[in-house]
XYZ file of C-alpha atoms in Angstrom:
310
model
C 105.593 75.637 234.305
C 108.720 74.593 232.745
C 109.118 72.388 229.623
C 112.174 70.065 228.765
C 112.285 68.619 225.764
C 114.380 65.882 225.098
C 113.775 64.397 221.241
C 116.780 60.967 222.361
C 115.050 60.095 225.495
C 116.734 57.335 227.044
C 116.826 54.419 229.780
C 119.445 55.093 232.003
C 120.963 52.431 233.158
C 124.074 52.433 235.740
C 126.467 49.477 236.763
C 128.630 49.300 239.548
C 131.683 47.128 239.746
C 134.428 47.141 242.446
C 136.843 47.560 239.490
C 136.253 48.285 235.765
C 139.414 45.593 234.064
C 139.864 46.004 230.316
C 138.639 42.385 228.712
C 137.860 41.202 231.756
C 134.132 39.549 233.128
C 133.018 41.706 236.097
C 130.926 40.932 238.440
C 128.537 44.016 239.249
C 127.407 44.844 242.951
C 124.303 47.071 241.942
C 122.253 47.923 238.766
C 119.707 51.257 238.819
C 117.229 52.252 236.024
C 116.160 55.780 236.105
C 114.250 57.384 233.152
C 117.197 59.340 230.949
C 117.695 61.627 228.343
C 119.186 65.430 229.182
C 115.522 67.293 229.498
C 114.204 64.329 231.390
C 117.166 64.820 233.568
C 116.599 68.218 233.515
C 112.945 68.018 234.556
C 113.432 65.672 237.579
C 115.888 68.260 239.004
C 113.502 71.004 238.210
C 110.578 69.362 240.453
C 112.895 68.214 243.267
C 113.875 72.204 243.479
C 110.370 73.030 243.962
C 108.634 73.960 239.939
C 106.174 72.517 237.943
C 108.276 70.573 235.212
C 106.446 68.520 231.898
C 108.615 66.559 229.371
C 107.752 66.063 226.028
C 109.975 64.194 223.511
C 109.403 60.349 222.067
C 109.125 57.317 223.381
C 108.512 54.232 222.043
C 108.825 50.386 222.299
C 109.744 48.063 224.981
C 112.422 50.336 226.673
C 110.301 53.545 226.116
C 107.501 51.777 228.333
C 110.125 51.081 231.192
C 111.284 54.795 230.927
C 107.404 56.199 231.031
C 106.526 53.820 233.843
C 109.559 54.662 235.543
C 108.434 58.692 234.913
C 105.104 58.234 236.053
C 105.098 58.464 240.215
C 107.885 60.923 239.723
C 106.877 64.808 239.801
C 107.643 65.648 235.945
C 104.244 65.825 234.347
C 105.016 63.003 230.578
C 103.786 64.930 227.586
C 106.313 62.117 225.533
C 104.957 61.323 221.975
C 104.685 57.770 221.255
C 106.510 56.106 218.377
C 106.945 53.237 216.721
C 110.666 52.870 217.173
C 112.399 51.921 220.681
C 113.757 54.029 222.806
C 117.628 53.977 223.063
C 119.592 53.010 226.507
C 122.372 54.510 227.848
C 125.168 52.501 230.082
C 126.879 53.900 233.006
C 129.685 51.535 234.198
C 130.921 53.290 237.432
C 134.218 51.704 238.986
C 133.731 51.942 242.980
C 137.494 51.552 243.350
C 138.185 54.813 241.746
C 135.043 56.848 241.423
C 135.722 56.976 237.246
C 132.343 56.221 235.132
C 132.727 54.664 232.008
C 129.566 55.549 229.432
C 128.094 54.011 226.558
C 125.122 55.503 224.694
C 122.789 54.036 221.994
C 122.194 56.358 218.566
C 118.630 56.275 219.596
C 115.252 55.191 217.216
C 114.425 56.268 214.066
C 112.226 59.333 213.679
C 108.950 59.043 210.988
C 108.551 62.596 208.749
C 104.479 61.756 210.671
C 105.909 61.413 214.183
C 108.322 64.579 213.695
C 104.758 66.532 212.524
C 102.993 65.055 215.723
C 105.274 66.312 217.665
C 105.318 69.955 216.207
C 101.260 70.150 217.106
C 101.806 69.400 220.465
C 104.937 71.651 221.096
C 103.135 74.601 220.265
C 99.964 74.245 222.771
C 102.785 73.240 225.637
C 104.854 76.573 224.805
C 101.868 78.910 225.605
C 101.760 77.362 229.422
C 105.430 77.568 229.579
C 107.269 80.093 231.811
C 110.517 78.908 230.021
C 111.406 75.890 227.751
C 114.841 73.709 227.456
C 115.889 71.998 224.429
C 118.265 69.240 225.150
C 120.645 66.700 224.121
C 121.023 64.589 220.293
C 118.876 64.159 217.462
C 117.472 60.653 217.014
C 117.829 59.737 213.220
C 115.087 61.277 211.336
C 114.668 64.537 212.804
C 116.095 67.450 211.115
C 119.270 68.718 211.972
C 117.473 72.238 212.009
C 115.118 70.771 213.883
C 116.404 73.002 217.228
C 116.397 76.222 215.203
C 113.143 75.660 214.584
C 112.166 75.331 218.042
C 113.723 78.246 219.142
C 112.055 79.983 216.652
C 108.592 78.529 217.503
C 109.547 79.943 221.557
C 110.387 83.447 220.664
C 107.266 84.098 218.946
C 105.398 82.892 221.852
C 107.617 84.965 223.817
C 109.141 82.148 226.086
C 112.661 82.241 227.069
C 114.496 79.402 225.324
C 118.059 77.506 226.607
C 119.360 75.303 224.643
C 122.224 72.653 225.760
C 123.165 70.310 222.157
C 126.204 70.360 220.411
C 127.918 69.661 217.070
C 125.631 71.081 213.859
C 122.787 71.518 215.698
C 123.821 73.696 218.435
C 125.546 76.079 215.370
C 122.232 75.914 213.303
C 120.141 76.939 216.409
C 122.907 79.450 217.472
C 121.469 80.983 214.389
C 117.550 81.193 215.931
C 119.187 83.378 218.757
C 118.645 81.236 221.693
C 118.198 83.165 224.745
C 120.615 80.876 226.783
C 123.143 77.939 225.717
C 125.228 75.499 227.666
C 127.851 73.830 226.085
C 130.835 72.445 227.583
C 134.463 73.405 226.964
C 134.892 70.375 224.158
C 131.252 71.505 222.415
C 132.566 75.179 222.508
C 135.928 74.030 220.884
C 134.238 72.306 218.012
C 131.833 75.051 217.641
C 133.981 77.937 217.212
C 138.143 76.311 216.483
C 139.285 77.957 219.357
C 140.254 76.332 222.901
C 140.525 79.237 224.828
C 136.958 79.377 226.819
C 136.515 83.214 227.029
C 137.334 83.989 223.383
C 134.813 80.801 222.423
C 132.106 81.695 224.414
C 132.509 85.477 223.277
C 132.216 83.991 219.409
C 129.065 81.461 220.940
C 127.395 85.121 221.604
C 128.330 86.742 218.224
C 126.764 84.609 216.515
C 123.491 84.396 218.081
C 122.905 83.142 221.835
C 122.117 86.326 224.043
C 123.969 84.623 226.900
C 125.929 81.628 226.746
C 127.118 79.430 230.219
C 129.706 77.248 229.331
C 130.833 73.860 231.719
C 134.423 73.617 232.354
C 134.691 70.556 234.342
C 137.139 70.770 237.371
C 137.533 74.378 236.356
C 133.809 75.049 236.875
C 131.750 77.473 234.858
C 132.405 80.691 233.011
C 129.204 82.950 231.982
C 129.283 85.433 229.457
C 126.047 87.786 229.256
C 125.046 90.739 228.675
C 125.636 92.405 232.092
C 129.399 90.776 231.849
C 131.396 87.755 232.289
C 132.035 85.201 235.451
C 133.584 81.984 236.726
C 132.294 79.977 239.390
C 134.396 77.325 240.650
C 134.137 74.265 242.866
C 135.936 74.660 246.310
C 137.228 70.825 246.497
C 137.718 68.422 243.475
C 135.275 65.633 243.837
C 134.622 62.026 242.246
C 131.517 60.114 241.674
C 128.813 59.931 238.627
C 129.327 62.705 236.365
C 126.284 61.410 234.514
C 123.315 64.342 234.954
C 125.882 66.922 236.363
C 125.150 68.826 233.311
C 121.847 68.326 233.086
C 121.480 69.789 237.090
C 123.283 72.830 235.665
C 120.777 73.361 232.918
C 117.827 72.709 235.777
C 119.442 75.309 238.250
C 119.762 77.758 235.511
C 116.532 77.574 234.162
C 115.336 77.704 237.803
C 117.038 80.954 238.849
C 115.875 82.535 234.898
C 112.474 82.411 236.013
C 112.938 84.044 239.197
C 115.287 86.186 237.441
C 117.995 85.987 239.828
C 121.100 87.729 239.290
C 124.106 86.147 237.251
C 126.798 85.777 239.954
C 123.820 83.914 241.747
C 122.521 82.005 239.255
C 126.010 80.426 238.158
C 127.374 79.857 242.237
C 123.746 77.430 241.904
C 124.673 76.050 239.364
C 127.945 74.757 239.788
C 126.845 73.854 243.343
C 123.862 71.849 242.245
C 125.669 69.928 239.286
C 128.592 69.385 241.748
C 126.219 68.016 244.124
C 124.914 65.523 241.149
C 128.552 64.136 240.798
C 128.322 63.128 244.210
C 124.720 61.543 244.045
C 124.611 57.795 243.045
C 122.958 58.111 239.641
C 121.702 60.529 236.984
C 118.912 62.853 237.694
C 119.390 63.428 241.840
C 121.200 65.044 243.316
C 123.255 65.151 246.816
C 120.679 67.736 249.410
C 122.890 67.984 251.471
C 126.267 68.988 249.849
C 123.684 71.308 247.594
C 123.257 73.249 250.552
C 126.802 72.790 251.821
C 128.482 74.211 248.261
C 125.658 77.000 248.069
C 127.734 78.735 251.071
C 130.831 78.190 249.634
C 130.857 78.690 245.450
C 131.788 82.282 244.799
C 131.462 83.879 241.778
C 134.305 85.882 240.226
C 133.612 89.316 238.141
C 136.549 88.380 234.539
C 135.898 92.103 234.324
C 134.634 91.899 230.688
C 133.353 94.634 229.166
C 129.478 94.037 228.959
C 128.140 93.099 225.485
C 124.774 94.206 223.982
């Protein structure tokens, strides 16, 4: 089994216009709900590539009922703690005309000191099923900004691998747990570390805690820089659509090849196939099957011929 959590669930919710018009009324063609948030994402993509997937996290009021009825004939197995705030939605305004996606996202509920302890007692029962765990996306208001540190830490003892995809403080605070994977993209790395460059960020990403990190690079695809050395996968063809859940697919893929410990130059060709195969997949959380199995045969991996790191 795999575990996602995702503490900022969400209701996805995507619009599509014919053309997105700065203060202008639109009229929009079609409207999907899908149950959000990056682990829940994450665990959706997980079952449709063939593993036993649970999400845990909050949920809570009228929108967190939508999002758990909306989980429940899906495959992902809801371990979500209830609360007494409302889960936050998140707006996907995709303009057909162009293929560009406009986003809005909601801060999310408010977190009790008792909900963030009811939580904790269920995390640690979940982690000693777990063949891996991902910890994923924001921090609703409330919860420590530690609070992914301390999750990592709680994995390692139980000896389960840990990736972790978050960014601003706490992505540096859990750097500091060592994490066994991270995924940030080329903006989170800049912030992170003050430099631009992608190699030289991702090398200071490892020195100061994650064993291996994977970092998204848009267009440019993904770079990985482990232990066993450094690669970039690219896409073969720039492509438009819903960039909503392409990270998240990334995250799915790599936690899918880490438990049947594939090796790297395989694991990140899947990756940037699968989340490149989510761009082209109407909305968050699915993906495109058959351009998945199109890209497989035609992402390469390229050796940066980095010295390996211990």
């Amino acid at each position: 089994m795999i575990l996602t959590v995702t503490l900022n669930t969400a209701l996805d919710i995507t619009y599509r216009v014919p053309a997105l018009v700065p203060h202008a009324s639109h009229r929009v063609d079609e409207v999907t709900e899908r149950p959000g948030g990056k682990g829940v994402n994450v665990a959706r993509v997980l079952a449709a590539l063939g593993h036993e997937s649970v999400v845990t996290g909050f949920a809570g009021g009228r929108t967190g009922a939508v999002l758990r009825e909306l989980l429940a004939p899906l495959a992902p197995v809801d371990a979500l703690i209830p609360i007494a705030g409302t889960t936050r939605r998140t707006i996907a305004v995709v303009d057909t005309a162009t293929g560009d996606t406009t986003q809005l996202n909601e801060p999310g509920p408010h977190i009790t000191a008792t909900e963030w302890d009811t939580f904790l007692a269920a995390y640690e029962p979940l982690l000693r099923e777990a063949d891996a765990v991902a910890l994923c996306g924001s921090l609703p208001p409330g919860v420590p900004v530690g609070a992914y540190a301390d999750l990592i830490r709680r994995a390692r003892a139980a000896g389960v691998p840990v990736l972790l995809d978050t960014s601003g403080e706490p992505l540096r605070r859990g750097l500091a747990a060592r994490p066994d994977l991270v995924k940030p993209n080329a903006d989170e790395l800049a912030r992170l570390t003050g430099t631009r460059e992608p190699l030289r960020a991702a090398r200071e990403a490892r020195r100061r805690g994650a064993h291996t990190v994977v970092a998204s690079l848009g267009a440019q695809g993904m770079l990985a820089v482990t232990p066993d050395g450094t690669w970039q996968a690219t896409p073969p063809t720039p492509v438009q659509g819903n960039p909503t859940g392409a990270g998240d697919s990334a995250v799915a893929s790599l936690l899918s090849s880490l438990v049947r410990s594939l090796p790297w130059p395989d694991r990140l060709t899947r990756a940037v196939a699968l989340s490149t195969a989510t761009v082209m997949a109407p909305a968050a959380g699915e993906y495109d099957a058959g351009a998945y199995g199109e890209l497989l045969d035609r992402v390469r991996a390229t050796p940066l011929h980095d010295t390996p790191a211990g």
